[in-house]
mmCIF file of C-alpha atoms in Angstrom:
data_model
loop_
_atom_site.group_PDB
_atom_site.id
_atom_site.type_symbol
_atom_site.label_atom_id
_atom_site.label_comp_id
_atom_site.label_asym_id
_atom_site.label_seq_id
_atom_site.Cartn_x
_atom_site.Cartn_y
_atom_site.Cartn_z
ATOM 1 C CA UNK M 1 -80.710 -34.288 26.937
ATOM 2 C CA UNK M 2 -78.082 -33.786 29.611
ATOM 3 C CA UNK M 3 -75.612 -36.345 28.213
ATOM 4 C CA UNK M 4 -76.250 -36.739 24.477
ATOM 5 C CA UNK M 5 -73.395 -39.242 23.876
ATOM 6 C CA UNK M 6 -74.706 -41.598 26.553
ATOM 7 C CA UNK M 7 -78.232 -41.327 25.154
ATOM 8 C CA UNK M 8 -77.019 -42.131 21.634
ATOM 9 C CA UNK M 9 -75.125 -45.161 22.935
ATOM 10 C CA UNK M 10 -78.163 -46.392 24.852
ATOM 11 C CA UNK M 11 -80.414 -45.947 21.808
ATOM 12 C CA UNK M 12 -77.856 -47.773 19.662
ATOM 13 C CA UNK M 13 -77.836 -50.746 22.057
ATOM 14 C CA UNK M 14 -81.641 -50.781 21.873
ATOM 15 C CA UNK M 15 -81.444 -51.170 18.089
ATOM 16 C CA UNK M 16 -82.186 -47.591 17.070
ATOM 17 C CA UNK M 17 -80.145 -45.680 14.520
ATOM 18 C CA UNK M 18 -79.998 -42.237 16.136
ATOM 19 C CA UNK M 19 -77.930 -39.156 15.451
ATOM 20 C CA UNK M 20 -77.424 -35.924 17.314
ATOM 21 C CA UNK M 21 -79.020 -32.961 15.523
ATOM 22 C CA UNK M 22 -77.365 -29.611 16.094
ATOM 23 C CA UNK M 23 -80.352 -27.323 16.495
ATOM 24 C CA UNK M 24 -81.317 -24.353 18.583
ATOM 25 C CA UNK M 25 -84.005 -24.725 21.185
ATOM 26 C CA UNK M 26 -87.422 -24.784 19.582
ATOM 27 C CA UNK M 27 -85.943 -25.350 16.109
ATOM 28 C CA UNK M 28 -86.789 -29.022 16.223
ATOM 29 C CA UNK M 29 -89.292 -29.062 19.110
ATOM 30 C CA UNK M 30 -91.388 -32.196 18.942
ATOM 31 C CA UNK M 31 -92.629 -33.012 15.469
ATOM 32 C CA UNK M 32 -93.004 -29.294 14.637
ATOM 33 C CA UNK M 33 -89.653 -29.089 12.835
ATOM 34 C CA UNK M 34 -90.367 -32.140 10.731
ATOM 35 C CA UNK M 35 -93.736 -30.952 9.391
ATOM 36 C CA UNK M 36 -93.564 -29.626 5.844
ATOM 37 C CA UNK M 37 -95.533 -26.437 6.531
ATOM 38 C CA UNK M 38 -93.140 -25.525 9.371
ATOM 39 C CA UNK M 39 -89.907 -26.349 7.575
ATOM 40 C CA UNK M 40 -88.839 -22.773 6.788
ATOM 41 C CA UNK M 41 -89.430 -21.520 10.327
ATOM 42 C CA UNK M 42 -87.760 -24.569 11.833
ATOM 43 C CA UNK M 43 -84.752 -24.172 9.545
ATOM 44 C CA UNK M 44 -84.437 -20.510 10.505
ATOM 45 C CA UNK M 45 -84.581 -21.308 14.220
ATOM 46 C CA UNK M 46 -82.229 -24.257 13.946
ATOM 47 C CA UNK M 47 -79.715 -22.639 11.617
ATOM 48 C CA UNK M 48 -77.935 -20.994 14.482
ATOM 49 C CA UNK M 49 -77.338 -23.067 17.554
ATOM 50 C CA UNK M 50 -77.963 -20.330 20.079
ATOM 51 C CA UNK M 51 -79.026 -20.815 23.625
ATOM 52 C CA UNK M 52 -82.013 -18.615 24.500
ATOM 53 C CA UNK M 53 -79.664 -16.506 26.654
ATOM 54 C CA UNK M 54 -77.405 -15.852 23.650
ATOM 55 C CA UNK M 55 -80.342 -14.994 21.401
ATOM 56 C CA UNK M 56 -81.684 -12.515 23.965
ATOM 57 C CA UNK M 57 -78.192 -11.005 24.248
ATOM 58 C CA UNK M 58 -77.984 -10.567 20.447
ATOM 59 C CA UNK M 59 -81.452 -9.010 20.217
ATOM 60 C CA UNK M 60 -80.716 -6.616 23.084
ATOM 61 C CA UNK M 61 -77.339 -5.694 21.597
ATOM 62 C CA UNK M 62 -78.968 -4.954 18.244
ATOM 63 C CA UNK M 63 -81.818 -2.951 19.787
ATOM 64 C CA UNK M 64 -79.763 -0.954 22.281
ATOM 65 C CA UNK M 65 -76.998 -0.442 19.710
ATOM 66 C CA UNK M 66 -79.379 0.967 17.091
ATOM 67 C CA UNK M 67 -81.116 3.177 19.639
ATOM 68 C CA UNK M 68 -77.799 4.404 21.115
ATOM 69 C CA UNK M 69 -76.355 5.311 17.708
ATOM 70 C CA UNK M 70 -79.623 7.012 16.772
ATOM 71 C CA UNK M 71 -79.656 8.904 20.076
ATOM 72 C CA UNK M 72 -76.079 10.048 19.487
ATOM 73 C CA UNK M 73 -76.961 11.378 16.036
ATOM 74 C CA UNK M 74 -80.072 13.114 17.357
ATOM 75 C CA UNK M 75 -78.173 14.541 20.332
ATOM 76 C CA UNK M 76 -75.601 16.090 17.989
ATOM 77 C CA UNK M 77 -78.445 17.720 16.042
ATOM 78 C CA UNK M 78 -80.462 18.750 19.119
ATOM 79 C CA UNK M 79 -77.580 20.455 20.997
ATOM 80 C CA UNK M 80 -78.271 24.155 21.170
ATOM 81 C CA UNK M 81 -81.744 23.651 19.674
ATOM 82 C CA UNK M 82 -83.645 22.003 22.528
ATOM 83 C CA UNK M 83 -83.619 21.947 26.311
ATOM 84 C CA UNK M 84 -82.241 18.694 27.711
ATOM 85 C CA UNK M 85 -80.984 17.500 24.307
ATOM 86 C CA UNK M 86 -79.648 14.160 25.639
ATOM 87 C CA UNK M 87 -83.027 13.169 27.113
ATOM 88 C CA UNK M 88 -84.852 14.360 23.993
ATOM 89 C CA UNK M 89 -82.455 12.398 21.780
ATOM 90 C CA UNK M 90 -82.816 9.159 23.750
ATOM 91 C CA UNK M 91 -86.614 9.447 23.919
ATOM 92 C CA UNK M 92 -87.003 10.162 20.199
ATOM 93 C CA UNK M 93 -84.524 7.409 19.223
ATOM 94 C CA UNK M 94 -86.395 4.786 21.259
ATOM 95 C CA UNK M 95 -89.784 6.021 19.987
ATOM 96 C CA UNK M 96 -88.577 5.958 16.363
ATOM 97 C CA UNK M 97 -87.084 2.449 16.673
ATOM 98 C CA UNK M 98 -90.354 1.221 18.185
ATOM 99 C CA UNK M 99 -92.338 2.973 15.420
ATOM 100 C CA UNK M 100 -94.356 4.574 18.233
ATOM 101 C CA UNK M 101 -94.866 8.051 16.758
ATOM 102 C CA UNK M 102 -94.467 9.736 20.156
ATOM 103 C CA UNK M 103 -92.717 13.037 20.710
ATOM 104 C CA UNK M 104 -91.968 15.262 23.681
ATOM 105 C CA UNK M 105 -92.264 18.353 21.494
ATOM 106 C CA UNK M 106 -95.550 20.151 20.850
ATOM 107 C CA UNK M 107 -94.788 20.282 17.111
ATOM 108 C CA UNK M 108 -93.410 16.717 17.066
ATOM 109 C CA UNK M 109 -90.177 17.014 15.057
ATOM 110 C CA UNK M 110 -91.549 19.339 12.375
ATOM 111 C CA UNK M 111 -89.109 22.111 13.327
ATOM 112 C CA UNK M 112 -86.378 19.771 12.047
ATOM 113 C CA UNK M 113 -88.013 19.056 8.681
ATOM 114 C CA UNK M 114 -85.047 20.575 6.844
ATOM 115 C CA UNK M 115 -82.401 18.918 9.025
ATOM 116 C CA UNK M 116 -80.891 16.003 7.108
ATOM 117 C CA UNK M 117 -79.218 14.493 10.189
ATOM 118 C CA UNK M 118 -82.443 14.360 12.230
ATOM 119 C CA UNK M 119 -84.508 13.027 9.343
ATOM 120 C CA UNK M 120 -81.907 10.411 8.376
ATOM 121 C CA UNK M 121 -81.543 9.195 11.975
ATOM 122 C CA UNK M 122 -85.300 8.946 12.538
ATOM 123 C CA UNK M 123 -85.966 7.261 9.172
ATOM 124 C CA UNK M 124 -83.157 4.733 9.668
ATOM 125 C CA UNK M 125 -84.419 3.906 13.174
ATOM 126 C CA UNK M 126 -87.996 3.484 11.929
ATOM 127 C CA UNK M 127 -86.903 1.163 9.113
ATOM 128 C CA UNK M 128 -84.524 -0.941 11.241
ATOM 129 C CA UNK M 129 -87.079 -1.249 14.026
ATOM 130 C CA UNK M 130 -89.798 -2.132 11.519
ATOM 131 C CA UNK M 131 -87.710 -4.799 9.823
ATOM 132 C CA UNK M 132 -86.812 -6.385 13.147
ATOM 133 C CA UNK M 133 -83.836 -8.308 14.406
ATOM 134 C CA UNK M 134 -84.379 -11.558 12.510
ATOM 135 C CA UNK M 135 -84.697 -9.870 9.112
ATOM 136 C CA UNK M 136 -81.783 -7.458 9.647
ATOM 137 C CA UNK M 137 -79.561 -10.256 10.975
ATOM 138 C CA UNK M 138 -80.403 -12.409 7.964
ATOM 139 C CA UNK M 139 -79.837 -9.527 5.524
ATOM 140 C CA UNK M 140 -76.363 -9.012 6.991
ATOM 141 C CA UNK M 141 -75.576 -12.735 7.008
ATOM 142 C CA UNK M 142 -76.803 -13.180 3.405
ATOM 143 C CA UNK M 143 -74.911 -10.046 2.316
ATOM 144 C CA UNK M 144 -78.145 -8.637 0.865
ATOM 145 C CA UNK M 145 -78.403 -11.467 -1.711
ATOM 146 C CA UNK M 146 -82.122 -11.878 -2.377
ATOM 147 C CA UNK M 147 -81.936 -15.573 -3.322
ATOM 148 C CA UNK M 148 -80.261 -16.465 -0.019
ATOM 149 C CA UNK M 149 -83.064 -14.953 2.084
ATOM 150 C CA UNK M 150 -85.839 -16.928 3.724
ATOM 151 C CA UNK M 151 -89.447 -16.343 2.807
ATOM 152 C CA UNK M 152 -89.952 -14.469 6.090
ATOM 153 C CA UNK M 153 -87.255 -11.910 5.323
ATOM 154 C CA UNK M 154 -88.360 -11.522 1.711
ATOM 155 C CA UNK M 155 -91.902 -10.743 2.859
ATOM 156 C CA UNK M 156 -90.714 -8.309 5.562
ATOM 157 C CA UNK M 157 -88.388 -6.439 3.179
ATOM 158 C CA UNK M 158 -90.934 -6.353 0.336
ATOM 159 C CA UNK M 159 -93.764 -5.167 2.572
ATOM 160 C CA UNK M 160 -91.551 -2.510 4.156
ATOM 161 C CA UNK M 161 -90.374 -1.229 0.774
ATOM 162 C CA UNK M 162 -93.951 -1.163 -0.506
ATOM 163 C CA UNK M 163 -95.168 0.733 2.575
ATOM 164 C CA UNK M 164 -92.351 3.297 2.403
ATOM 165 C CA UNK M 165 -92.634 3.855 -1.358
ATOM 166 C CA UNK M 166 -96.441 3.758 -1.364
ATOM 167 C CA UNK M 167 -96.659 6.149 1.578
ATOM 168 C CA UNK M 168 -94.224 8.592 0.015
ATOM 169 C CA UNK M 169 -96.047 8.468 -3.322
ATOM 170 C CA UNK M 170 -99.423 8.867 -1.604
ATOM 171 C CA UNK M 171 -98.310 11.919 0.362
ATOM 172 C CA UNK M 172 -96.713 13.427 -2.718
ATOM 173 C CA UNK M 173 -99.880 12.944 -4.793
ATOM 174 C CA UNK M 174 -102.155 14.325 -2.069
ATOM 175 C CA UNK M 175 -99.947 17.342 -1.434
ATOM 176 C CA UNK M 176 -99.552 17.999 -5.144
ATOM 177 C CA UNK M 177 -103.300 17.752 -5.692
ATOM 178 C CA UNK M 178 -104.005 20.157 -2.852
ATOM 179 C CA UNK M 179 -101.374 22.552 -4.199
ATOM 180 C CA UNK M 180 -99.343 22.679 -1.021
ATOM 181 C CA UNK M 181 -96.100 21.728 -2.733
ATOM 182 C CA UNK M 182 -96.410 24.562 -5.246
ATOM 183 C CA UNK M 183 -93.260 26.643 -4.950
ATOM 184 C CA UNK M 184 -91.546 24.269 -2.481
ATOM 185 C CA UNK M 185 -88.188 22.923 -3.549
ATOM 186 C CA UNK M 186 -87.281 19.227 -3.258
ATOM 187 C CA UNK M 187 -85.130 19.744 -0.137
ATOM 188 C CA UNK M 188 -88.132 20.874 1.911
#
């Protein structure tokens, strides 16, 4: 509606009791936002009155910011270790954030298995990219209070935690069973 005040006045003269709802685009599209099964999604979309342009700007800022900080951390670790460390750092930061599993190195990143900075940067990028903008933004806004999170974010966080913990436990059990961890300290 180009002129909401004029529309409300016109509807009022026609006998309708109308009010202006502050909602983001798509948050209240058609009857979608009023249907019970879509309430949570509609509330999430309508909670922040963002124009699509502003939402895209926030998502890009989050994505590029995470990847840039990750690339900086990787670049600091790769200097003196790899040829073209800046390019390697940017490529691996973007690949980690996208959970792509790609590497420019023939041994992937296994030569850095004991490097805390490389492992921390890659793991943080994988987790943040896996959680996604909506969940991370909501976690920050809710100050990590579980009860204030939407069902979507609770599912994303729970599934991510389960996958990380289950994967780590699975690898540990398999490696232990095969005897490959025998004599290896916890730092390796």
